PDB file of C-alpha atoms in Angstrom:
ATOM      1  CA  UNK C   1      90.186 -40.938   9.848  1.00 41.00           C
ATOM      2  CA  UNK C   2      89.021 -38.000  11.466  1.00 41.00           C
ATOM      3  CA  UNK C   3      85.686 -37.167  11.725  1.00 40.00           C
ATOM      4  CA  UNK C   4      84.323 -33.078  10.504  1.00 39.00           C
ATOM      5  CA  UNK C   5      82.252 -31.349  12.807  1.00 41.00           C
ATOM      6  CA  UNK C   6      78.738 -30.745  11.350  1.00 38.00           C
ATOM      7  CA  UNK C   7      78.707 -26.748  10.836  1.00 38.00           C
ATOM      8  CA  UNK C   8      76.507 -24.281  11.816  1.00 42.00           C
ATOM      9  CA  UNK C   9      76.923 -22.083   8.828  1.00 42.00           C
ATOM     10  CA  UNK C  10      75.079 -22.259   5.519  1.00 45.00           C
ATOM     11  CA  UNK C  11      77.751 -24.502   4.152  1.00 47.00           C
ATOM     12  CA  UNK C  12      76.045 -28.029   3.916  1.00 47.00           C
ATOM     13  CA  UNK C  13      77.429 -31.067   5.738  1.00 47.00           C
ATOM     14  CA  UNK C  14      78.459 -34.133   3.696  1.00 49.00           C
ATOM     15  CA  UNK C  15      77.663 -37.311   5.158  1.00 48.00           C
ATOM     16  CA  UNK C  16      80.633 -38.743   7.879  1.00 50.00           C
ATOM     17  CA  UNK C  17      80.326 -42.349   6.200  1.00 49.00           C
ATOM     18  CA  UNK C  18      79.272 -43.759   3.200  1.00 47.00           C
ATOM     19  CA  UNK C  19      76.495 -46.284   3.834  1.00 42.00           C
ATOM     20  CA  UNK C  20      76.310 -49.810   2.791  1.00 46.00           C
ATOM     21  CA  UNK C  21      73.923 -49.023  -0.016  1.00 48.00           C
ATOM     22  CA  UNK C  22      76.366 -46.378  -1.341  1.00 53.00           C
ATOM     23  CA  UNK C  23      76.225 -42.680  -1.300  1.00 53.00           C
ATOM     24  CA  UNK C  24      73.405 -41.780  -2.891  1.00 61.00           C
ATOM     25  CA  UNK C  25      71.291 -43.980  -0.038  1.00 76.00           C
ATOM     26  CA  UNK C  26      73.348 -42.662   2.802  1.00 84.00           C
ATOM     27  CA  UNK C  27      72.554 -39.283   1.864  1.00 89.00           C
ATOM     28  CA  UNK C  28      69.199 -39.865   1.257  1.00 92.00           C
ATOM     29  CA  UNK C  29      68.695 -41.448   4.835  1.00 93.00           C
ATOM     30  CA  UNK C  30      70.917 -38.390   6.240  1.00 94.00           C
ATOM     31  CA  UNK C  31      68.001 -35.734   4.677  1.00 94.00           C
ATOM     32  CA  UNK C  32      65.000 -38.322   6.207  1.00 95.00           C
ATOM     33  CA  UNK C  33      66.297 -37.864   9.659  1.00 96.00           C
ATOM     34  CA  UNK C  34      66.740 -33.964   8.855  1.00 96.00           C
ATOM     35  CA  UNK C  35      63.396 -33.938   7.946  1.00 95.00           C
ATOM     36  CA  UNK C  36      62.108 -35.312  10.649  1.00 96.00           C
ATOM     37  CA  UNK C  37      64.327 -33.237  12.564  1.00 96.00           C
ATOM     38  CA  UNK C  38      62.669 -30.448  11.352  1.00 96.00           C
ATOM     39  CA  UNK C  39      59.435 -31.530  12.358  1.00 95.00           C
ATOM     40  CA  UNK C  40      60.389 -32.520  15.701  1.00 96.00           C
ATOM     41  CA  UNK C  41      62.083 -30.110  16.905  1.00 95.00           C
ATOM     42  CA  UNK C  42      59.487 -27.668  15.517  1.00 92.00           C
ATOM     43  CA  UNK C  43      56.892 -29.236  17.124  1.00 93.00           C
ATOM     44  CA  UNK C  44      58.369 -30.020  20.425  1.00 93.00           C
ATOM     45  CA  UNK C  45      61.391 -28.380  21.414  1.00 92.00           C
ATOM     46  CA  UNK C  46      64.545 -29.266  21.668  1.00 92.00           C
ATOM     47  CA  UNK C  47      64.256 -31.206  25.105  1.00 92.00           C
ATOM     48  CA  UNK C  48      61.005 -32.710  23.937  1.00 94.00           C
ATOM     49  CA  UNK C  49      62.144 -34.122  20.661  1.00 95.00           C
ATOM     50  CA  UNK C  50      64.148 -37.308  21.521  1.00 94.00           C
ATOM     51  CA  UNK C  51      66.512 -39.068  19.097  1.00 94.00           C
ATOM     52  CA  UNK C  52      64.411 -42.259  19.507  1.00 94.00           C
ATOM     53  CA  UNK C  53      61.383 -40.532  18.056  1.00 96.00           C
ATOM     54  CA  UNK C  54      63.183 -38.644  15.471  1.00 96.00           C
ATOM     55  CA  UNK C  55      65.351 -41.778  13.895  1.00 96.00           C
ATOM     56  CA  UNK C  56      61.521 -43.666  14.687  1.00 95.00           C
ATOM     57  CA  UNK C  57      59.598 -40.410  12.013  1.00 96.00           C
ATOM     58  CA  UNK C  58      62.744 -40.977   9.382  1.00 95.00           C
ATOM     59  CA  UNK C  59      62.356 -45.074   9.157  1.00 94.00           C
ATOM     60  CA  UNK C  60      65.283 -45.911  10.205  1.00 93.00           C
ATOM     61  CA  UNK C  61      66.750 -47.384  13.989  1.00 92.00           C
ATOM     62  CA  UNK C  62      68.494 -45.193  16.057  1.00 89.00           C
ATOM     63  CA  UNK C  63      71.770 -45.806  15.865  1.00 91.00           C
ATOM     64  CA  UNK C  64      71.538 -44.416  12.692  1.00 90.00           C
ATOM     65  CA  UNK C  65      71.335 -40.789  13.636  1.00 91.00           C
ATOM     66  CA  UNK C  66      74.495 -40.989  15.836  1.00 91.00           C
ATOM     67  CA  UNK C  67      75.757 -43.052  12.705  1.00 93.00           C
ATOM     68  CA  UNK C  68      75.675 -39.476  10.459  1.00 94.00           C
ATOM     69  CA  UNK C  69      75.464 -36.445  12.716  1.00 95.00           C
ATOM     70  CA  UNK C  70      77.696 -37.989  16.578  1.00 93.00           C
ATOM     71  CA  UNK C  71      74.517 -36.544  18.620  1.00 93.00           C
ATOM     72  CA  UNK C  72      71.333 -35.012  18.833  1.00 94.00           C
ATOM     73  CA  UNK C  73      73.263 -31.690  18.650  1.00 93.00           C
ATOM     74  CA  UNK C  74      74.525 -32.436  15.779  1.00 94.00           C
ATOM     75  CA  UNK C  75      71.597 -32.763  14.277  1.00 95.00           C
ATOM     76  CA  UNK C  76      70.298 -30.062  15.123  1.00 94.00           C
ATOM     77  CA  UNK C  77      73.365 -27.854  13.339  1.00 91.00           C
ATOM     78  CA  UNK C  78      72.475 -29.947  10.641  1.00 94.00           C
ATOM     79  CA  UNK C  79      68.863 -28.826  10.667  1.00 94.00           C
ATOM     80  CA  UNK C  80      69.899 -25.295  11.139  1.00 91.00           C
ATOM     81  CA  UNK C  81      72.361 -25.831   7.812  1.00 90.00           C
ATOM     82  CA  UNK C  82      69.722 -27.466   5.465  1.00 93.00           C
ATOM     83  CA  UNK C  83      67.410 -24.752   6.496  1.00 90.00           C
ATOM     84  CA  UNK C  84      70.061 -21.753   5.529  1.00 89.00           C
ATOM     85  CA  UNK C  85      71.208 -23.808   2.566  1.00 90.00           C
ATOM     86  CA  UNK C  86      67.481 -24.724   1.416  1.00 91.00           C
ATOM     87  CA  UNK C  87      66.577 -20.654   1.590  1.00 91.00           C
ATOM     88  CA  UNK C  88      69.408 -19.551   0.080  1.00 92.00           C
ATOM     89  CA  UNK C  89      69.373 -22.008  -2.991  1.00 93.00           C
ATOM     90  CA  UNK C  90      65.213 -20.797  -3.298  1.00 94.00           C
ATOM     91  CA  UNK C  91      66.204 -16.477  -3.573  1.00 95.00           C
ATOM     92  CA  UNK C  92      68.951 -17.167  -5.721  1.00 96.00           C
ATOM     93  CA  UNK C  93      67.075 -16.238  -8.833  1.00 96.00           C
ATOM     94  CA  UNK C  94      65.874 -12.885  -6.894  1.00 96.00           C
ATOM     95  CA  UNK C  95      68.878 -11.956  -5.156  1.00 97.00           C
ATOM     96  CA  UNK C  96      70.472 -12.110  -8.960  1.00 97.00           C
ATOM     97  CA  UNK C  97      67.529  -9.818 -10.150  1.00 97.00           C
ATOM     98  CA  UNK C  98      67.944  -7.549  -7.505  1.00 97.00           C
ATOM     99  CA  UNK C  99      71.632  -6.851  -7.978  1.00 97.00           C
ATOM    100  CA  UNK C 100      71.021  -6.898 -11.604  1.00 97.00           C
ATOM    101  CA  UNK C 101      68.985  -3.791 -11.059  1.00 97.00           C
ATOM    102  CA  UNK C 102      71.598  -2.434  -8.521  1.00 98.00           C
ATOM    103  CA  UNK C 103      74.258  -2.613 -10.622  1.00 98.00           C
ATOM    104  CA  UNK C 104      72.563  -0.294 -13.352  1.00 97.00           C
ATOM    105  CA  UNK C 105      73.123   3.372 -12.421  1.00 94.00           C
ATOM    106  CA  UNK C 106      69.872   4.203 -14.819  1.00 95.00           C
ATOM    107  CA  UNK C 107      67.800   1.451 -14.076  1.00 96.00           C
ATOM    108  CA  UNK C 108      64.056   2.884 -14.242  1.00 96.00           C
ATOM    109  CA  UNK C 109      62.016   2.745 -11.071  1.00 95.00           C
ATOM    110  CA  UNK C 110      59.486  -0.093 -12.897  1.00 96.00           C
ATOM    111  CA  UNK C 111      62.741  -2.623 -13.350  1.00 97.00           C
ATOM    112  CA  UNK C 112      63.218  -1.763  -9.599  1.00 97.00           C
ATOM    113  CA  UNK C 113      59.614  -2.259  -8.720  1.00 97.00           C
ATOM    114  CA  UNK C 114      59.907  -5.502 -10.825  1.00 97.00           C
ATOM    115  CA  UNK C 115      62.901  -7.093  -8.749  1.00 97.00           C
ATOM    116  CA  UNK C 116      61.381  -6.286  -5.436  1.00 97.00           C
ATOM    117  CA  UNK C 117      58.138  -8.164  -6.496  1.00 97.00           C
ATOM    118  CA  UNK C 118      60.346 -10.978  -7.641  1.00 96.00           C
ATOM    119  CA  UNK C 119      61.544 -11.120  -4.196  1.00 96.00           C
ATOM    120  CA  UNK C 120      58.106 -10.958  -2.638  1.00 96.00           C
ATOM    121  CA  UNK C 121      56.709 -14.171  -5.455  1.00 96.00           C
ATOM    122  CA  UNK C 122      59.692 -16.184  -4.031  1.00 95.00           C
ATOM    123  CA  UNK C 123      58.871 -15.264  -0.538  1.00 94.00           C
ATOM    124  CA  UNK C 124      55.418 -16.076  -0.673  1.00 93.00           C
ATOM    125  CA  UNK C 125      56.577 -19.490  -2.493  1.00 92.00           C
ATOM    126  CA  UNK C 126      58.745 -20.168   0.271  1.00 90.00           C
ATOM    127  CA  UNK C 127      56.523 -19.325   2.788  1.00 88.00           C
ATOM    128  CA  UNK C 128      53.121 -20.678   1.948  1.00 88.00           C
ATOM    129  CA  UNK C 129      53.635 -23.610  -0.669  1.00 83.00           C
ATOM    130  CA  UNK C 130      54.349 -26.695   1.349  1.00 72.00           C
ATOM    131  CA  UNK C 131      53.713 -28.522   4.470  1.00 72.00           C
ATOM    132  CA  UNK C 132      57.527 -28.059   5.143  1.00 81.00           C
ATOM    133  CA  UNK C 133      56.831 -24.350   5.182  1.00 84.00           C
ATOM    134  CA  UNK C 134      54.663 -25.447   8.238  1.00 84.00           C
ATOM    135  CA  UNK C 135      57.659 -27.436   9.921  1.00 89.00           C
ATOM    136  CA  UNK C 136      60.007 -24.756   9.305  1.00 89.00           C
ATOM    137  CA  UNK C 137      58.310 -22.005  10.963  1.00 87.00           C
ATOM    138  CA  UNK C 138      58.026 -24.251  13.858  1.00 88.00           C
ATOM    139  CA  UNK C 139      61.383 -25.001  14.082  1.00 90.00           C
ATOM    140  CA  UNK C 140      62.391 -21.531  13.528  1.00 87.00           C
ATOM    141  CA  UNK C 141      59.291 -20.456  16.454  1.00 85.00           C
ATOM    142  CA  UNK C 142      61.051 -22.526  19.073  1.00 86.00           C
ATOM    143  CA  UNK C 143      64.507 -21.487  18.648  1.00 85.00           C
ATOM    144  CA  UNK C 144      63.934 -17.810  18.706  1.00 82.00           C
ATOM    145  CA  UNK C 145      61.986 -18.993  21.740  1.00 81.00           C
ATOM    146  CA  UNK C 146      64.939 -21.111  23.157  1.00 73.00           C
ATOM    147  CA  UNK C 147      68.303 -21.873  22.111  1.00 69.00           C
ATOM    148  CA  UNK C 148      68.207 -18.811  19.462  1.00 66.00           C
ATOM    149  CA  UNK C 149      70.881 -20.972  17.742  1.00 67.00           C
ATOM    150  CA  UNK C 150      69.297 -19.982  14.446  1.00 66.00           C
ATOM    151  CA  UNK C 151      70.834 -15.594  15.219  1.00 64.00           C
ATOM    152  CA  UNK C 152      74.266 -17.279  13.996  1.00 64.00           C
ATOM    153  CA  UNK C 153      72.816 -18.493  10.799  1.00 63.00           C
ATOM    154  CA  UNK C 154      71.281 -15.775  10.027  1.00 61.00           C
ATOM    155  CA  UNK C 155      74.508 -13.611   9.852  1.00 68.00           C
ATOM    156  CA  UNK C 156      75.709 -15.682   7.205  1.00 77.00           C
ATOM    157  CA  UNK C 157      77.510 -13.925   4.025  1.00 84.00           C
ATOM    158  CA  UNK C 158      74.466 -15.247   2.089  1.00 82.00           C
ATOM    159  CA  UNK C 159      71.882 -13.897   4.191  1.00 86.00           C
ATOM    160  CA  UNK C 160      73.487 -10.724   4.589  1.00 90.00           C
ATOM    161  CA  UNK C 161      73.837 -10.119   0.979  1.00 93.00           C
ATOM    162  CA  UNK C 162      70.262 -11.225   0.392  1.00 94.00           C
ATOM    163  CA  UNK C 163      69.179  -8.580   2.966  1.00 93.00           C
ATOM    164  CA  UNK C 164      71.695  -5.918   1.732  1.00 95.00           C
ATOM    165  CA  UNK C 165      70.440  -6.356  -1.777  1.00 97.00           C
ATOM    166  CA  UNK C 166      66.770  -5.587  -0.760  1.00 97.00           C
ATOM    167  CA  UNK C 167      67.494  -2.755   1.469  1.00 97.00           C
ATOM    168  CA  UNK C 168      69.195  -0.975  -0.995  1.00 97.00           C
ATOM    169  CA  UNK C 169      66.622  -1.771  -3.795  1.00 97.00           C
ATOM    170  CA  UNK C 170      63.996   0.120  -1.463  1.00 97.00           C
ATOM    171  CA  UNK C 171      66.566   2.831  -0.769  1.00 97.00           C
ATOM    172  CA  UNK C 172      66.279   3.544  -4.511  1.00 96.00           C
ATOM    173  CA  UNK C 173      63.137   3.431  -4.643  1.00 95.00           C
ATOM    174  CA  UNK C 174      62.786   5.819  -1.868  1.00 94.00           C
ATOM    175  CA  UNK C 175      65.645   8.023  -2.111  1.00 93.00           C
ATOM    176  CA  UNK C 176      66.669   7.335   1.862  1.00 95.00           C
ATOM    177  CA  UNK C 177      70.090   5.615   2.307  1.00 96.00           C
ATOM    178  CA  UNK C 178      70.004   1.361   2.662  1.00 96.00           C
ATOM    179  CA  UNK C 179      70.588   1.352   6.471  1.00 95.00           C
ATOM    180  CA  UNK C 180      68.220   4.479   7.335  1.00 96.00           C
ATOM    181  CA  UNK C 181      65.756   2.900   9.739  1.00 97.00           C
ATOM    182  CA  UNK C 182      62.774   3.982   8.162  1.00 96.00           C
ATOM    183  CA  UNK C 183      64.375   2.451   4.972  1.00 96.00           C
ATOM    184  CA  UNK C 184      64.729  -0.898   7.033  1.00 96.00           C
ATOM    185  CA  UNK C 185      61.048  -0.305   8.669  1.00 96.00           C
ATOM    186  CA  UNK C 186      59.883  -0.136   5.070  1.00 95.00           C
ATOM    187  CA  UNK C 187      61.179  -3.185   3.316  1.00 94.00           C
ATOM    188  CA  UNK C 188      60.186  -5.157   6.659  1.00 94.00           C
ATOM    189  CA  UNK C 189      56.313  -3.661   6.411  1.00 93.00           C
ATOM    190  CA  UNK C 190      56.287  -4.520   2.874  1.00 93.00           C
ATOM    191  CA  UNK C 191      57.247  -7.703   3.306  1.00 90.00           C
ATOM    192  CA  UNK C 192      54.714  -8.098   6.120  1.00 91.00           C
ATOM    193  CA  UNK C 193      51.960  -8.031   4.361  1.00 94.00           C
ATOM    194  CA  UNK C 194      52.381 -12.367   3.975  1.00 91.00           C
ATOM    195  CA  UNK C 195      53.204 -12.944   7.280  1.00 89.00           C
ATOM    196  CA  UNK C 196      49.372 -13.785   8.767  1.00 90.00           C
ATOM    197  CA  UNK C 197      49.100 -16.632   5.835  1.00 90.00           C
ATOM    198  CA  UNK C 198      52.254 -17.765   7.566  1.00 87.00           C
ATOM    199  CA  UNK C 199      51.848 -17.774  10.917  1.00 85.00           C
ATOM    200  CA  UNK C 200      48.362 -18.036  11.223  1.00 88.00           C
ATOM    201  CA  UNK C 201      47.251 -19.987   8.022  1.00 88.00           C
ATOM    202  CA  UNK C 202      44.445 -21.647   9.448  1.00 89.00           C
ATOM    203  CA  UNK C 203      42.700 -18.604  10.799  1.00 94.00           C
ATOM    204  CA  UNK C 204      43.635 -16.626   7.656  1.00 93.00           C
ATOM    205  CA  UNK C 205      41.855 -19.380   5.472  1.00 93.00           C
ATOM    206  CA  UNK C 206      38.574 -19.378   7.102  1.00 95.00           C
ATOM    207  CA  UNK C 207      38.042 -16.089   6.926  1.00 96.00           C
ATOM    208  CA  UNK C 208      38.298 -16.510   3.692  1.00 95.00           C
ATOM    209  CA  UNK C 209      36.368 -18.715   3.020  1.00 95.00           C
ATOM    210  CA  UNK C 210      39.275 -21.041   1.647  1.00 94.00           C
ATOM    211  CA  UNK C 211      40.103 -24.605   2.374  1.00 91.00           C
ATOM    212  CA  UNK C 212      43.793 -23.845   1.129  1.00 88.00           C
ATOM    213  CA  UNK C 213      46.360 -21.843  -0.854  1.00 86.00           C
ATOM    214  CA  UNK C 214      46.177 -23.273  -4.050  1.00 83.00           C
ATOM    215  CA  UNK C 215      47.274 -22.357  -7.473  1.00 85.00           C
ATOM    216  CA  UNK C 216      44.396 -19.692  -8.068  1.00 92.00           C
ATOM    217  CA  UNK C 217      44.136 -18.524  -4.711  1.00 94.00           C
ATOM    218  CA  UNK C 218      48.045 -17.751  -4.438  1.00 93.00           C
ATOM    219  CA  UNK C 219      48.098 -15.777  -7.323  1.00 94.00           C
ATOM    220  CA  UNK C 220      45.356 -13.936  -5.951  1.00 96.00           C
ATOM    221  CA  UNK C 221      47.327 -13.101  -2.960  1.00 96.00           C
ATOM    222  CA  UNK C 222      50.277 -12.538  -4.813  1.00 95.00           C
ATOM    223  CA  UNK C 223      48.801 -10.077  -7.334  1.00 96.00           C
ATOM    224  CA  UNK C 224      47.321  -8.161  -4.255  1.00 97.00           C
ATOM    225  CA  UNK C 225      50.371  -8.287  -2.178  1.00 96.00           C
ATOM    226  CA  UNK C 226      51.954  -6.410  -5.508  1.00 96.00           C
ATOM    227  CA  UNK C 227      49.408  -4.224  -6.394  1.00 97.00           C
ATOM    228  CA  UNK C 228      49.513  -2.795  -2.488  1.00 97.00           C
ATOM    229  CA  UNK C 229      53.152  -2.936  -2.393  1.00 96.00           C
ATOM    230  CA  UNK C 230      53.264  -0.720  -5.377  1.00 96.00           C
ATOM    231  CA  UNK C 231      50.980   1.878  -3.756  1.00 96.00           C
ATOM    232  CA  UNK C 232      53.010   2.057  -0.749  1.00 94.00           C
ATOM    233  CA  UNK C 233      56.729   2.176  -3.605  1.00 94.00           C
ATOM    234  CA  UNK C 234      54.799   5.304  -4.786  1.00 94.00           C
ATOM    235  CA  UNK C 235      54.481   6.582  -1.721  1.00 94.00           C
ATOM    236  CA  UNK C 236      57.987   6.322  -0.734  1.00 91.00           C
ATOM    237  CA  UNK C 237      58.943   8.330  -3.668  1.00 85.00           C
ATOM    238  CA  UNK C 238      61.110  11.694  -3.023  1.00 77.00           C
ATOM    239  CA  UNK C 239      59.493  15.114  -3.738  1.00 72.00           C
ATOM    240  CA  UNK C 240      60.230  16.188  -7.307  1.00 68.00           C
ATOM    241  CA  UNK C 241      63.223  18.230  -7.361  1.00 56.00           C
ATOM    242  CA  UNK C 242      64.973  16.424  -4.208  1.00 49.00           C
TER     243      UNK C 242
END
């Protein structure tokens, strides 16, 4: 029986075998060493992060990793597909408000407003939330550094529409056509405004005086992040009469 490649696309891989313990068990071992993957990979590179180690982090033996995914590349696809898959399933509900709004002519500038912040909530969710959000931007930090395997994910048909979707919610809002680079410059900057809780959470903590994001604290951030993004969406307005 021939064996399917492990794709590099959004599209996530089934397991190559069922295990012993049926296929709820295989698959659950398959995510463990994706997981650990993750982690791994994130924290050491691709050349430091051995198979031994990673099959070592998921509790199982090694064999098992060439057992679902042929070889450490392999795994690594796999990591790059769970990733894709993972964000994608998390902006659904956005991505469906957003295009909800686009596809009404006379939707108001508020029920515009509303659908971008929407997108920002789910961000900052995705971002922020969980130690995995930690492992992820790892993993995504040393690819862009290295094998920049990730660029070819990123073009997926998902992503794509995700991004189209936003860029053309701020061109409404603005008045300035979806791929206008100042449109582009603007739903980047907007989205910006989470970024130092990402990539430098520890430092952005302190300073406030926080041990961590919690439920209070996150809504905090999220209720400034949409009051500011708001004053900049006024901002972008066109002149009356344009």
């Amino acid at each position: 029986m021939a064996k399917p490649d492990v794709p590099a696309t959004p599209e996530p891989a089934r397991p190559r075998h069922r295990a012993d313990g049926g296929y709820a068990r295989g698959e659950e071992t398959r995510q463990r060493l994706i997981e650990a993957a993750i982690r791994l990979f994130g924290e050491r590179g691709y050349e430091g992060a051995s198979t031994r180690d990673i099959a070592r982090m998921a509790g199982v033996n090694a064999p098992a990793l060439q057992y679902y995914f042929d070889s450490k590349e392999g795994l690594y696809k796999a990591c790059m597909a769970d990733l894709s898959c993972s964000a994608e399933a998390h902006f659904a509900p956005a991505l469906a408000a957003m295009e909800a709004a686009l596809a009404d002519p006379k939707a108001s500038r508020e029920t515009l407003m509303e659908a971008f912040f929407l997108m920002q909530d789910a961000t900052a969710d995705r971002l922020l939330l969980s130690d995995e959000a930690q492992h992820r931007r790892l993993f995504i930090a040393q690819d862009q550094a290295g094998r920049g395997a990730l660029a070819e994910v990123q073009e997926s048909p998902g992503k794509q529409r995700l991004k189209r979707a936003v860029a053309e919610v701020v061109a409404r809002l603005s008045g300035r056509p979806a791929n206008d680079p100042l449109t582009l410059l603007r739903m980047m900057t907007a989205q910006g405004q989470l970024l130092v809780f990402h990539v430098v959470p520890k430092t952005a903590l302190q300073s406030l005086g926080w041990v961590q994001l919690d439920g209070e604290h996150l809504a905090l951030l999220k209720q400034t992040v949409r009051d500011q993004t708001r004053a900049l969406i006024d901002s972008w307005a066109p002149p009356r009469g344009d």
